[in-house]
PDB file of C-alpha atoms in Angstrom:
ATOM      1  CA  MET A   1      27.662  11.783  12.174  1.00  0.00           C
ATOM      2  CA  PHE A   2      25.856  12.779  15.098  1.00  0.00           C
ATOM      3  CA  ARG A   3      27.613  16.629  15.712  1.00  0.00           C
ATOM      4  CA  TYR A   4      26.539  17.255  11.727  1.00  0.00           C
ATOM      5  CA  ILE A   5      23.211  16.567  12.678  1.00  0.00           C
ATOM      6  CA  VAL A   6      22.964  18.088  15.386  1.00  0.00           C
ATOM      7  CA  LYS A   7      25.063  20.998  13.673  1.00  0.00           C
ATOM      8  CA  ARG A   8      22.253  21.362  10.697  1.00  0.00           C
ATOM      9  CA  ILE A   9      19.102  21.209  13.221  1.00  0.00           C
ATOM     10  CA  LEU A  10      20.782  24.333  15.365  1.00  0.00           C
ATOM     11  CA  ILE A  11      21.070  26.285  11.946  1.00  0.00           C
ATOM     12  CA  LEU A  12      18.014  24.726  10.975  1.00  0.00           C
ATOM     13  CA  ILE A  13      16.027  27.196  13.594  1.00  0.00           C
ATOM     14  CA  PRO A  14      16.525  30.875  12.286  1.00  0.00           C
ATOM     15  CA  VAL A  15      15.077  29.544   8.900  1.00  0.00           C
ATOM     16  CA  ILE A  16      12.158  28.074  10.767  1.00  0.00           C
ATOM     17  CA  ILE A  17      11.596  30.988  12.505  1.00  0.00           C
ATOM     18  CA  CYS A  18      11.676  33.267   9.482  1.00  0.00           C
ATOM     19  CA  ILE A  19       9.439  30.795   7.468  1.00  0.00           C
ATOM     20  CA  SER A  20       6.801  30.854   9.972  1.00  0.00           C
ATOM     21  CA  ILE A  21       6.865  34.789  10.470  1.00  0.00           C
ATOM     22  CA  ILE A  22       6.361  35.455   6.838  1.00  0.00           C
ATOM     23  CA  LEU A  23       3.535  32.635   6.672  1.00  0.00           C
ATOM     24  CA  PHE A  24       1.919  34.346   9.101  1.00  0.00           C
ATOM     25  CA  ALA A  25       1.942  37.560   7.961  1.00  0.00           C
ATOM     26  CA  ILE A  26       0.879  36.088   4.359  1.00  0.00           C
ATOM     27  CA  GLY A  27      -2.414  34.304   6.165  1.00  0.00           C
ATOM     28  CA  LYS A  28      -2.867  37.890   7.936  1.00  0.00           C
ATOM     29  CA  ALA A  29      -2.953  39.593   4.455  1.00  0.00           C
ATOM     30  CA  MET A  30      -5.564  37.917   2.910  1.00  0.00           C
ATOM     31  CA  PRO A  31      -8.716  39.800   1.989  1.00  0.00           C
ATOM     32  CA  GLY A  32     -11.823  38.638   3.683  1.00  0.00           C
ATOM     33  CA  ASP A  33     -13.235  38.777   7.448  1.00  0.00           C
ATOM     34  CA  PRO A  34     -13.094  34.873   8.769  1.00  0.00           C
ATOM     35  CA  VAL A  35     -14.539  35.361  11.685  1.00  0.00           C
ATOM     36  CA  ARG A  36     -17.946  36.477   9.364  1.00  0.00           C
ATOM     37  CA  ALA A  37     -17.806  33.234   6.980  1.00  0.00           C
ATOM     38  CA  MET A  38     -18.098  31.675  10.752  1.00  0.00           C
ATOM     39  CA  LEU A  39     -21.203  33.365  11.484  1.00  0.00           C
ATOM     40  CA  PRO A  40     -24.451  32.126   9.998  1.00  0.00           C
ATOM     41  CA  PRO A  41     -25.991  35.037   8.268  1.00  0.00           C
ATOM     42  CA  THR A  42     -29.801  34.576   9.612  1.00  0.00           C
ATOM     43  CA  LEU A  43     -28.473  35.868  12.684  1.00  0.00           C
ATOM     44  CA  LYS A  44     -30.692  39.157  14.475  1.00  0.00           C
ATOM     45  CA  PRO A  45     -28.632  41.768  14.253  1.00  0.00           C
ATOM     46  CA  ASP A  46     -27.745  42.849  18.150  1.00  0.00           C
ATOM     47  CA  LEU A  47     -26.958  39.165  18.126  1.00  0.00           C
ATOM     48  CA  TYR A  48     -24.561  39.368  15.312  1.00  0.00           C
ATOM     49  CA  GLU A  49     -22.640  42.114  16.222  1.00  0.00           C
ATOM     50  CA  ILE A  50     -22.442  40.220  20.247  1.00  0.00           C
ATOM     51  CA  ALA A  51     -21.664  36.488  18.462  1.00  0.00           C
ATOM     52  CA  TYR A  52     -18.898  38.079  16.255  1.00  0.00           C
ATOM     53  CA  ALA A  53     -17.530  40.611  18.898  1.00  0.00           C
ATOM     54  CA  ASN A  54     -17.233  37.095  21.694  1.00  0.00           C
ATOM     55  CA  THR A  55     -15.643  35.195  18.777  1.00  0.00           C
ATOM     56  CA  TYR A  56     -13.070  37.965  17.353  1.00  0.00           C
ATOM     57  CA  GLU A  57     -11.868  38.350  21.216  1.00  0.00           C
ATOM     58  CA  ARG A  58     -12.057  34.219  22.104  1.00  0.00           C
ATOM     59  CA  LEU A  59     -10.011  33.203  18.526  1.00  0.00           C
ATOM     60  CA  GLY A  60      -7.547  36.439  20.230  1.00  0.00           C
ATOM     61  CA  LEU A  61      -7.998  38.498  17.162  1.00  0.00           C
ATOM     62  CA  ASP A  62      -7.921  41.857  18.480  1.00  0.00           C
ATOM     63  CA  LYS A  63      -4.241  41.895  19.833  1.00  0.00           C
ATOM     64  CA  SER A  64      -1.909  43.142  18.045  1.00  0.00           C
ATOM     65  CA  LEU A  65       0.180  40.895  15.037  1.00  0.00           C
ATOM     66  CA  PRO A  66       2.716  40.171  16.889  1.00  0.00           C
ATOM     67  CA  GLU A  67       1.203  39.112  20.036  1.00  0.00           C
ATOM     68  CA  GLN A  68      -1.008  36.623  18.033  1.00  0.00           C
ATOM     69  CA  TYR A  69       2.663  35.449  16.167  1.00  0.00           C
ATOM     70  CA  PHE A  70       4.145  34.395  19.762  1.00  0.00           C
ATOM     71  CA  ARG A  71       0.575  33.231  20.701  1.00  0.00           C
ATOM     72  CA  TRP A  72       0.366  30.927  17.617  1.00  0.00           C
ATOM     73  CA  ILE A  73       3.834  29.744  18.431  1.00  0.00           C
ATOM     74  CA  TYR A  74       3.621  29.407  22.090  1.00  0.00           C
ATOM     75  CA  ASN A  75       0.332  27.138  21.992  1.00  0.00           C
ATOM     76  CA  ILE A  76       2.175  24.884  18.653  1.00  0.00           C
ATOM     77  CA  ILE A  77       5.442  24.171  20.478  1.00  0.00           C
ATOM     78  CA  LEU A  78       4.201  24.236  24.189  1.00  0.00           C
ATOM     79  CA  LYS A  79       0.605  23.440  24.277  1.00  0.00           C
ATOM     80  CA  GLY A  80       0.082  20.860  21.075  1.00  0.00           C
ATOM     81  CA  ASP A  81      -2.479  23.241  20.013  1.00  0.00           C
ATOM     82  CA  LEU A  82      -2.475  23.998  15.931  1.00  0.00           C
ATOM     83  CA  GLY A  83      -5.543  27.016  16.224  1.00  0.00           C
ATOM     84  CA  TRP A  84      -8.630  26.854  15.164  1.00  0.00           C
ATOM     85  CA  SER A  85     -10.280  26.655  12.092  1.00  0.00           C
ATOM     86  CA  THR A  86     -12.693  28.458  11.801  1.00  0.00           C
ATOM     87  CA  MET A  87     -14.451  26.824   8.423  1.00  0.00           C
ATOM     88  CA  ASN A  88     -14.738  23.494  10.110  1.00  0.00           C
ATOM     89  CA  ASN A  89     -15.424  25.546  13.500  1.00  0.00           C
ATOM     90  CA  ARG A  90     -13.459  23.459  14.834  1.00  0.00           C
ATOM     91  CA  PRO A  91      -9.395  22.744  16.340  1.00  0.00           C
ATOM     92  CA  VAL A  92      -7.330  22.835  13.102  1.00  0.00           C
ATOM     93  CA  ALA A  93      -5.726  19.691  14.575  1.00  0.00           C
ATOM     94  CA  ASP A  94      -9.548  17.885  14.194  1.00  0.00           C
ATOM     95  CA  ALA A  95     -10.243  19.251  10.732  1.00  0.00           C
ATOM     96  CA  VAL A  96      -7.199  18.031   9.099  1.00  0.00           C
ATOM     97  CA  GLN A  97      -7.077  14.743  11.047  1.00  0.00           C
ATOM     98  CA  ILE A  98      -9.443  12.426   8.619  1.00  0.00           C
ATOM     99  CA  PRO A  99      -7.972  14.227   5.142  1.00  0.00           C
ATOM    100  CA  LEU A 100      -4.445  13.632   6.291  1.00  0.00           C
ATOM    101  CA  ARG A 101      -4.873  10.479   6.788  1.00  0.00           C
ATOM    102  CA  ASN A 102      -6.473   9.704   3.342  1.00  0.00           C
ATOM    103  CA  THR A 103      -3.908  11.563   1.852  1.00  0.00           C
ATOM    104  CA  ILE A 104      -1.247   9.732   3.326  1.00  0.00           C
ATOM    105  CA  MET A 105      -3.346   6.342   2.332  1.00  0.00           C
ATOM    106  CA  LEU A 106      -3.147   7.933  -1.395  1.00  0.00           C
ATOM    107  CA  ASN A 107       0.530   8.507  -1.391  1.00  0.00           C
ATOM    108  CA  ILE A 108       1.318   5.160   0.198  1.00  0.00           C
ATOM    109  CA  PHE A 109       0.487   3.553  -3.359  1.00  0.00           C
ATOM    110  CA  VAL A 110       1.697   6.104  -5.267  1.00  0.00           C
ATOM    111  CA  ASN A 111       4.954   5.726  -4.632  1.00  0.00           C
ATOM    112  CA  ILE A 112       4.676   2.203  -3.699  1.00  0.00           C
ATOM    113  CA  LEU A 113       3.725   2.295  -7.328  1.00  0.00           C
ATOM    114  CA  TYR A 114       5.530   5.368  -8.399  1.00  0.00           C
ATOM    115  CA  LEU A 115       9.377   3.084  -6.934  1.00  0.00           C
ATOM    116  CA  ALA A 116       8.049  -0.159  -8.602  1.00  0.00           C
ATOM    117  CA  ILE A 117       8.413   1.446 -11.813  1.00  0.00           C
ATOM    118  CA  ALA A 118      10.872   4.076 -12.032  1.00  0.00           C
ATOM    119  CA  LEU A 119      13.681   2.504 -10.257  1.00  0.00           C
ATOM    120  CA  PRO A 120      13.504  -0.678 -12.803  1.00  0.00           C
ATOM    121  CA  VAL A 121      12.627   1.376 -16.204  1.00  0.00           C
ATOM    122  CA  GLY A 122      15.290   4.324 -15.287  1.00  0.00           C
ATOM    123  CA  ILE A 123      17.453   1.665 -15.314  1.00  0.00           C
ATOM    124  CA  LYS A 124      16.617  -0.161 -18.098  1.00  0.00           C
ATOM    125  CA  MET A 125      16.830   3.335 -20.342  1.00  0.00           C
ATOM    126  CA  ALA A 126      20.193   3.796 -19.438  1.00  0.00           C
ATOM    127  CA  THR A 127      21.303   0.340 -20.512  1.00  0.00           C
ATOM    128  CA  LYS A 128      19.426   0.769 -23.747  1.00  0.00           C
ATOM    129  CA  ARG A 129      20.173   4.094 -24.283  1.00  0.00           C
ATOM    130  CA  GLY A 130      19.575   4.957 -27.914  1.00  0.00           C
ATOM    131  CA  SER A 131      17.057   1.606 -28.725  1.00  0.00           C
ATOM    132  CA  LEU A 132      13.181   1.855 -28.816  1.00  0.00           C
ATOM    133  CA  PHE A 133      12.540   1.000 -25.470  1.00  0.00           C
ATOM    134  CA  ASP A 134      14.663   4.400 -24.351  1.00  0.00           C
ATOM    135  CA  ASN A 135      12.943   6.467 -26.421  1.00  0.00           C
ATOM    136  CA  ALA A 136       9.393   5.302 -26.159  1.00  0.00           C
ATOM    137  CA  PHE A 137       9.870   5.545 -22.166  1.00  0.00           C
ATOM    138  CA  GLN A 138      11.363   9.948 -23.190  1.00  0.00           C
ATOM    139  CA  VAL A 139       8.682  10.461 -25.637  1.00  0.00           C
ATOM    140  CA  GLY A 140       6.103   9.483 -23.092  1.00  0.00           C
ATOM    141  CA  SER A 141       7.738  10.864 -20.001  1.00  0.00           C
ATOM    142  CA  LEU A 142       7.830  14.744 -22.419  1.00  0.00           C
ATOM    143  CA  ILE A 143       4.379  14.205 -23.483  1.00  0.00           C
ATOM    144  CA  THR A 144       2.807  13.088 -19.389  1.00  0.00           C
ATOM    145  CA  TRP A 145       5.653  16.256 -18.215  1.00  0.00           C
ATOM    146  CA  SER A 146       3.293  18.752 -20.535  1.00  0.00           C
ATOM    147  CA  VAL A 147      -0.236  17.599 -19.578  1.00  0.00           C
ATOM    148  CA  PRO A 148      -1.770  19.190 -17.074  1.00  0.00           C
ATOM    149  CA  THR A 149      -2.594  16.970 -14.348  1.00  0.00           C
ATOM    150  CA  PHE A 150      -6.491  17.660 -14.190  1.00  0.00           C
ATOM    151  CA  PHE A 151      -6.854  16.962 -17.921  1.00  0.00           C
ATOM    152  CA  LEU A 152      -5.320  13.647 -17.513  1.00  0.00           C
ATOM    153  CA  ALA A 153      -7.833  13.329 -14.346  1.00  0.00           C
ATOM    154  CA  LEU A 154     -10.646  13.981 -16.640  1.00  0.00           C
ATOM    155  CA  VAL A 155      -9.257  11.961 -19.420  1.00  0.00           C
ATOM    156  CA  LEU A 156      -9.483   8.641 -17.171  1.00  0.00           C
ATOM    157  CA  VAL A 157     -12.449   9.512 -15.578  1.00  0.00           C
ATOM    158  CA  PHE A 158     -13.997   9.495 -18.947  1.00  0.00           C
ATOM    159  CA  PHE A 159     -12.343   6.462 -20.626  1.00  0.00           C
ATOM    160  CA  PHE A 160     -12.981   4.066 -17.302  1.00  0.00           C
ATOM    161  CA  SER A 161     -15.769   5.473 -15.483  1.00  0.00           C
ATOM    162  CA  VAL A 162     -18.493   7.640 -18.028  1.00  0.00           C
ATOM    163  CA  LYS A 163     -17.231   5.613 -20.851  1.00  0.00           C
ATOM    164  CA  LEU A 164     -16.543   1.913 -20.102  1.00  0.00           C
ATOM    165  CA  GLY A 165     -18.105   2.073 -16.266  1.00  0.00           C
ATOM    166  CA  TRP A 166     -15.224   0.235 -14.763  1.00  0.00           C
ATOM    167  CA  LEU A 167     -14.516   2.384 -11.444  1.00  0.00           C
ATOM    168  CA  PRO A 168     -16.157   5.504  -9.590  1.00  0.00           C
ATOM    169  CA  MET A 169     -15.951   8.757 -11.297  1.00  0.00           C
ATOM    170  CA  GLY A 170     -14.827   9.947  -7.523  1.00  0.00           C
ATOM    171  CA  GLY A 171     -15.322  10.267  -4.055  1.00  0.00           C
ATOM    172  CA  MET A 172     -14.753   8.538  -1.037  1.00  0.00           C
ATOM    173  CA  PRO A 173     -16.083   5.375   0.484  1.00  0.00           C
ATOM    174  CA  ASP A 174     -18.600   4.319   1.785  1.00  0.00           C
ATOM    175  CA  THR A 175     -18.126   1.350   4.538  1.00  0.00           C
ATOM    176  CA  TYR A 176     -19.648   1.750   6.841  1.00  0.00           C
ATOM    177  CA  MET A 177     -21.927  -1.367   6.454  1.00  0.00           C
ATOM    178  CA  LEU A 178     -18.926  -3.526   5.136  1.00  0.00           C
ATOM    179  CA  GLY A 179     -16.454  -6.135   6.549  1.00  0.00           C
ATOM    180  CA  ALA A 180     -12.562  -6.061   6.684  1.00  0.00           C
ATOM    181  CA  PHE A 181     -12.632  -7.637   2.840  1.00  0.00           C
ATOM    182  CA  ASP A 182     -15.377  -5.583   1.032  1.00  0.00           C
ATOM    183  CA  SER A 183     -13.705  -2.513   2.274  1.00  0.00           C
ATOM    184  CA  PHE A 184     -10.588  -2.956   1.266  1.00  0.00           C
ATOM    185  CA  VAL A 185     -11.560  -3.272  -2.522  1.00  0.00           C
ATOM    186  CA  GLN A 186     -14.244  -0.578  -2.414  1.00  0.00           C
ATOM    187  CA  TRP A 187     -11.138   1.845  -1.398  1.00  0.00           C
ATOM    188  CA  VAL A 188      -8.833   0.232  -3.527  1.00  0.00           C
ATOM    189  CA  ARG A 189     -11.859   1.097  -6.443  1.00  0.00           C
ATOM    190  CA  PHE A 190     -12.336   4.030  -5.353  1.00  0.00           C
ATOM    191  CA  LEU A 191      -8.166   5.061  -5.238  1.00  0.00           C
ATOM    192  CA  ILE A 192      -7.100   3.643  -8.794  1.00  0.00           C
ATOM    193  CA  LEU A 193      -7.733   6.263 -10.733  1.00  0.00           C
ATOM    194  CA  PRO A 194      -6.111   9.148  -8.262  1.00  0.00           C
ATOM    195  CA  VAL A 195      -2.967   6.651  -8.398  1.00  0.00           C
ATOM    196  CA  ILE A 196      -2.779   5.852 -11.713  1.00  0.00           C
ATOM    197  CA  THR A 197      -2.966   9.566 -12.214  1.00  0.00           C
ATOM    198  CA  LEU A 198      -0.812  11.114 -10.038  1.00  0.00           C
ATOM    199  CA  THR A 199       1.776   7.698 -10.573  1.00  0.00           C
ATOM    200  CA  ILE A 200       1.903   9.259 -14.304  1.00  0.00           C
ATOM    201  CA  VAL A 201       2.602  12.991 -13.485  1.00  0.00           C
ATOM    202  CA  SER A 202       5.272  11.987 -11.002  1.00  0.00           C
ATOM    203  CA  LEU A 203       7.200   9.484 -13.470  1.00  0.00           C
ATOM    204  CA  ALA A 204       7.615  12.266 -15.839  1.00  0.00           C
ATOM    205  CA  GLY A 205      10.330  13.443 -14.508  1.00  0.00           C
ATOM    206  CA  ALA A 206      11.239  10.938 -12.002  1.00  0.00           C
ATOM    207  CA  LEU A 207      12.771   8.491 -15.550  1.00  0.00           C
ATOM    208  CA  ARG A 208      14.827  11.408 -16.726  1.00  0.00           C
ATOM    209  CA  TYR A 209      16.152  11.812 -13.577  1.00  0.00           C
ATOM    210  CA  ILE A 210      16.857   8.614 -12.902  1.00  0.00           C
ATOM    211  CA  ARG A 211      18.156   7.984 -16.587  1.00  0.00           C
ATOM    212  CA  ASN A 212      20.743  10.898 -17.059  1.00  0.00           C
ATOM    213  CA  ALA A 213      22.051   9.697 -13.396  1.00  0.00           C
ATOM    214  CA  MET A 214      23.074   6.157 -14.778  1.00  0.00           C
ATOM    215  CA  ILE A 215      24.413   7.189 -17.637  1.00  0.00           C
ATOM    216  CA  ASP A 216      25.875   9.619 -16.149  1.00  0.00           C
ATOM    217  CA  ALA A 217      27.400   6.670 -14.006  1.00  0.00           C
ATOM    218  CA  LEU A 218      28.104   4.125 -16.468  1.00  0.00           C
ATOM    219  CA  SER A 219      30.275   6.379 -18.633  1.00  0.00           C
ATOM    220  CA  GLN A 220      32.469   6.857 -15.596  1.00  0.00           C
ATOM    221  CA  ASP A 221      36.473   5.303 -16.229  1.00  0.00           C
ATOM    222  CA  TYR A 222      35.700   2.722 -13.369  1.00  0.00           C
ATOM    223  CA  ILE A 223      33.040   1.313 -15.173  1.00  0.00           C
ATOM    224  CA  ARG A 224      34.807   0.633 -18.122  1.00  0.00           C
ATOM    225  CA  THR A 225      37.708  -0.928 -15.373  1.00  0.00           C
ATOM    226  CA  ALA A 226      35.007  -3.175 -13.733  1.00  0.00           C
ATOM    227  CA  ARG A 227      33.971  -3.891 -17.643  1.00  0.00           C
ATOM    228  CA  SER A 228      37.597  -5.061 -18.479  1.00  0.00           C
ATOM    229  CA  LYS A 229      37.825  -7.361 -15.551  1.00  0.00           C
ATOM    230  CA  GLY A 230      35.422  -9.458 -16.576  1.00  0.00           C
ATOM    231  CA  LEU A 231      32.422  -8.546 -14.535  1.00  0.00           C
ATOM    232  CA  GLY A 232      29.311  -9.708 -15.626  1.00  0.00           C
ATOM    233  CA  GLU A 233      27.036  -6.603 -16.376  1.00  0.00           C
ATOM    234  CA  LYS A 234      24.573  -6.658 -13.761  1.00  0.00           C
ATOM    235  CA  VAL A 235      27.389  -6.665 -10.887  1.00  0.00           C
ATOM    236  CA  VAL A 236      28.780  -4.139 -13.432  1.00  0.00           C
ATOM    237  CA  ILE A 237      24.997  -1.975 -13.282  1.00  0.00           C
ATOM    238  CA  TYR A 238      23.617  -3.073 -10.034  1.00  0.00           C
ATOM    239  CA  SER A 239      27.079  -3.324  -7.542  1.00  0.00           C
ATOM    240  CA  HIS A 240      29.093  -0.447  -9.581  1.00  0.00           C
ATOM    241  CA  ALA A 241      26.865   1.919 -11.053  1.00  0.00           C
ATOM    242  CA  LEU A 242      23.876   2.251  -9.254  1.00  0.00           C
ATOM    243  CA  ARG A 243      25.908   2.463  -6.634  1.00  0.00           C
ATOM    244  CA  ASN A 244      27.472   5.953  -7.618  1.00  0.00           C
ATOM    245  CA  ALA A 245      23.974   6.742  -9.123  1.00  0.00           C
ATOM    246  CA  MET A 246      22.124   6.627  -5.767  1.00  0.00           C
ATOM    247  CA  ILE A 247      23.412  10.335  -4.673  1.00  0.00           C
ATOM    248  CA  PRO A 248      21.369  12.148  -7.347  1.00  0.00           C
ATOM    249  CA  ILE A 249      18.489   9.417  -7.359  1.00  0.00           C
ATOM    250  CA  SER A 250      18.451   9.072  -3.612  1.00  0.00           C
ATOM    251  CA  THR A 251      16.765  13.261  -3.831  1.00  0.00           C
ATOM    252  CA  ILE A 252      13.915  12.677  -6.101  1.00  0.00           C
ATOM    253  CA  ILE A 253      13.527   9.060  -3.465  1.00  0.00           C
ATOM    254  CA  VAL A 254      13.321  10.760  -0.455  1.00  0.00           C
ATOM    255  CA  SER A 255      11.328  13.823  -2.493  1.00  0.00           C
ATOM    256  CA  THR A 256       9.032  11.424  -3.159  1.00  0.00           C
ATOM    257  CA  LEU A 257       8.362   9.613  -0.139  1.00  0.00           C
ATOM    258  CA  PHE A 258       8.037  12.597   1.835  1.00  0.00           C
ATOM    259  CA  SER A 259       5.050  13.872  -0.076  1.00  0.00           C
ATOM    260  CA  LEU A 260       3.199  11.162   1.945  1.00  0.00           C
ATOM    261  CA  PHE A 261       2.390  14.411   4.124  1.00  0.00           C
ATOM    262  CA  THR A 262       1.557  16.630   1.399  1.00  0.00           C
ATOM    263  CA  GLY A 263      -1.443  16.871  -0.298  1.00  0.00           C
ATOM    264  CA  ALA A 264      -2.131  16.888  -4.473  1.00  0.00           C
ATOM    265  CA  ALA A 265      -5.119  20.170  -4.517  1.00  0.00           C
ATOM    266  CA  LEU A 266      -6.305  19.769  -8.223  1.00  0.00           C
ATOM    267  CA  THR A 267      -6.376  15.629  -8.159  1.00  0.00           C
ATOM    268  CA  GLU A 268      -8.164  15.352  -4.587  1.00  0.00           C
ATOM    269  CA  SER A 269     -10.468  18.330  -6.175  1.00  0.00           C
ATOM    270  CA  VAL A 270     -11.189  16.776  -9.444  1.00  0.00           C
ATOM    271  CA  PHE A 271     -11.827  12.991  -8.113  1.00  0.00           C
ATOM    272  CA  ALA A 272     -13.781  14.773  -4.991  1.00  0.00           C
ATOM    273  CA  TYR A 273     -11.004  13.483  -2.845  1.00  0.00           C
ATOM    274  CA  ASN A 274     -11.219  14.387   1.151  1.00  0.00           C
ATOM    275  CA  GLY A 275      -7.159  14.715   1.109  1.00  0.00           C
ATOM    276  CA  ILE A 276      -5.133  17.608   3.119  1.00  0.00           C
ATOM    277  CA  GLY A 277      -4.543  19.716  -0.659  1.00  0.00           C
ATOM    278  CA  ARG A 278      -8.811  19.743  -1.596  1.00  0.00           C
ATOM    279  CA  LEU A 279      -9.332  20.239   2.389  1.00  0.00           C
ATOM    280  CA  LEU A 280      -6.213  23.341   2.258  1.00  0.00           C
ATOM    281  CA  LEU A 281      -7.661  24.105  -1.604  1.00  0.00           C
ATOM    282  CA  ARG A 282     -11.481  25.296   0.493  1.00  0.00           C
ATOM    283  CA  ALA A 283      -9.820  26.966   3.161  1.00  0.00           C
ATOM    284  CA  VAL A 284      -8.459  29.953   0.737  1.00  0.00           C
ATOM    285  CA  TYR A 285     -11.707  30.183  -0.684  1.00  0.00           C
ATOM    286  CA  GLN A 286     -13.012  30.551   3.022  1.00  0.00           C
ATOM    287  CA  ARG A 287     -10.186  32.419   4.443  1.00  0.00           C
ATOM    288  CA  ASP A 288      -9.425  30.002   7.462  1.00  0.00           C
ATOM    289  CA  THR A 289      -6.386  31.530   8.251  1.00  0.00           C
ATOM    290  CA  MET A 290      -4.676  28.796  11.085  1.00  0.00           C
ATOM    291  CA  LEU A 291      -5.360  26.396   8.638  1.00  0.00           C
ATOM    292  CA  ILE A 292      -3.473  27.432   6.025  1.00  0.00           C
ATOM    293  CA  VAL A 293      -0.841  28.658   7.813  1.00  0.00           C
ATOM    294  CA  THR A 294      -0.196  26.194  10.404  1.00  0.00           C
ATOM    295  CA  MET A 295      -0.477  23.367   7.185  1.00  0.00           C
ATOM    296  CA  ASN A 296       1.952  25.218   5.205  1.00  0.00           C
ATOM    297  CA  LEU A 297       4.023  25.172   7.942  1.00  0.00           C
ATOM    298  CA  PHE A 298       3.710  22.088   8.833  1.00  0.00           C
ATOM    299  CA  PHE A 299       4.632  21.281   4.726  1.00  0.00           C
ATOM    300  CA  ALA A 300       7.826  23.434   5.130  1.00  0.00           C
ATOM    301  CA  LEU A 301       8.866  21.423   8.191  1.00  0.00           C
ATOM    302  CA  ILE A 302       8.671  17.947   6.042  1.00  0.00           C
ATOM    303  CA  SER A 303      10.492  19.618   3.232  1.00  0.00           C
ATOM    304  CA  ILE A 304      13.449  21.369   5.883  1.00  0.00           C
ATOM    305  CA  ILE A 305      13.723  17.648   7.204  1.00  0.00           C
ATOM    306  CA  SER A 306      13.540  15.497   3.633  1.00  0.00           C
ATOM    307  CA  VAL A 307      16.809  17.681   2.914  1.00  0.00           C
ATOM    308  CA  LEU A 308      18.534  17.008   5.800  1.00  0.00           C
ATOM    309  CA  VAL A 309      17.737  13.502   5.807  1.00  0.00           C
ATOM    310  CA  SER A 310      19.172  13.270   1.567  1.00  0.00           C
ATOM    311  CA  ASP A 311      22.656  14.962   3.024  1.00  0.00           C
ATOM    312  CA  VAL A 312      22.469  12.375   6.001  1.00  0.00           C
ATOM    313  CA  ILE A 313      21.852   9.575   3.015  1.00  0.00           C
ATOM    314  CA  TYR A 314      24.620  11.284   0.619  1.00  0.00           C
ATOM    315  CA  GLY A 315      26.933  10.167   3.335  1.00  0.00           C
ATOM    316  CA  LEU A 316      25.774   6.748   3.855  1.00  0.00           C
ATOM    317  CA  ALA A 317      25.882   6.261   0.253  1.00  0.00           C
ATOM    318  CA  ASP A 318      29.434   7.812  -0.557  1.00  0.00           C
ATOM    319  CA  PRO A 319      32.061   7.418   1.951  1.00  0.00           C
ATOM    320  CA  ARG A 320      33.709   9.626   0.237  1.00  0.00           C
ATOM    321  CA  ILE A 321      31.286  13.000   1.435  1.00  0.00           C
ATOM    322  CA  LYS A 322      31.872  13.580   5.084  1.00  0.00           C
ATOM    323  CA  LEU A 323      29.448  15.267   6.868  1.00  0.00           C
ATOM    324  CA  ARG A 324      30.938  17.977   9.196  1.00  0.00           C
TER     325      ARG A 324
END
């Protein structure tokens, strides 16, 4: 197992290098001038040109593209410097700290609710195949899969905020003068609608995925053998079928857990939630190259790590899979 992990990491190094080059090239190909976006337009022409030249040189934009790339990689690996955010006029690490924390907080609630619903409901859909319960959730998942995320978010805002007035329409809670319990209550009120939106969207595909994996496992010969031995239905489902179905199911679970670090740009924008997805959307509008490139490289690393973790889980879930 250890040799397999080391080997996979070594193989992934050139993949990460290629991804970083592609992301850097795309970032540099974006139209616009990030330095002009930083400078106030009210400066006098002579002072503006001086400030422009100094800022251009300070950001290293006067260097060749290969030199800028190697300087960027060198600063990330050896100095932990993620670059300078021209939109926020501060280091990228400082600019993404609070939005990333908010996104992780949002996705923790989403993942807890998602796993609490997806696994038991998906398993029951498989065991009650063709029943009213199964058909109802299949139709519901198709509907939610087809509805755009922003439309679902707007519908929830209309009913629960505009019509009923139960929940805030969006934004961030102001907990500066509140105690710990009151702060928690405020956060929960502001998180309910984004959490429900993202959970419904996530469940649409996950329920069908888990259902199909369980149906495939329940149709195997060893399940019929277990039932013929007189084992209880719960033992057959959870001790035999679920363990073998966990190989495909673990893929979607692992990818969902690693999505803690990614943002939902549309949902965060609709609810004016200060998350990493909304921040990246603003960065694209204002051509904040370093923030866009660095965070997308971070997301690519998260995706690669999730694939590696999934492979390792395959070997742990099924001893027949030999990782070499």
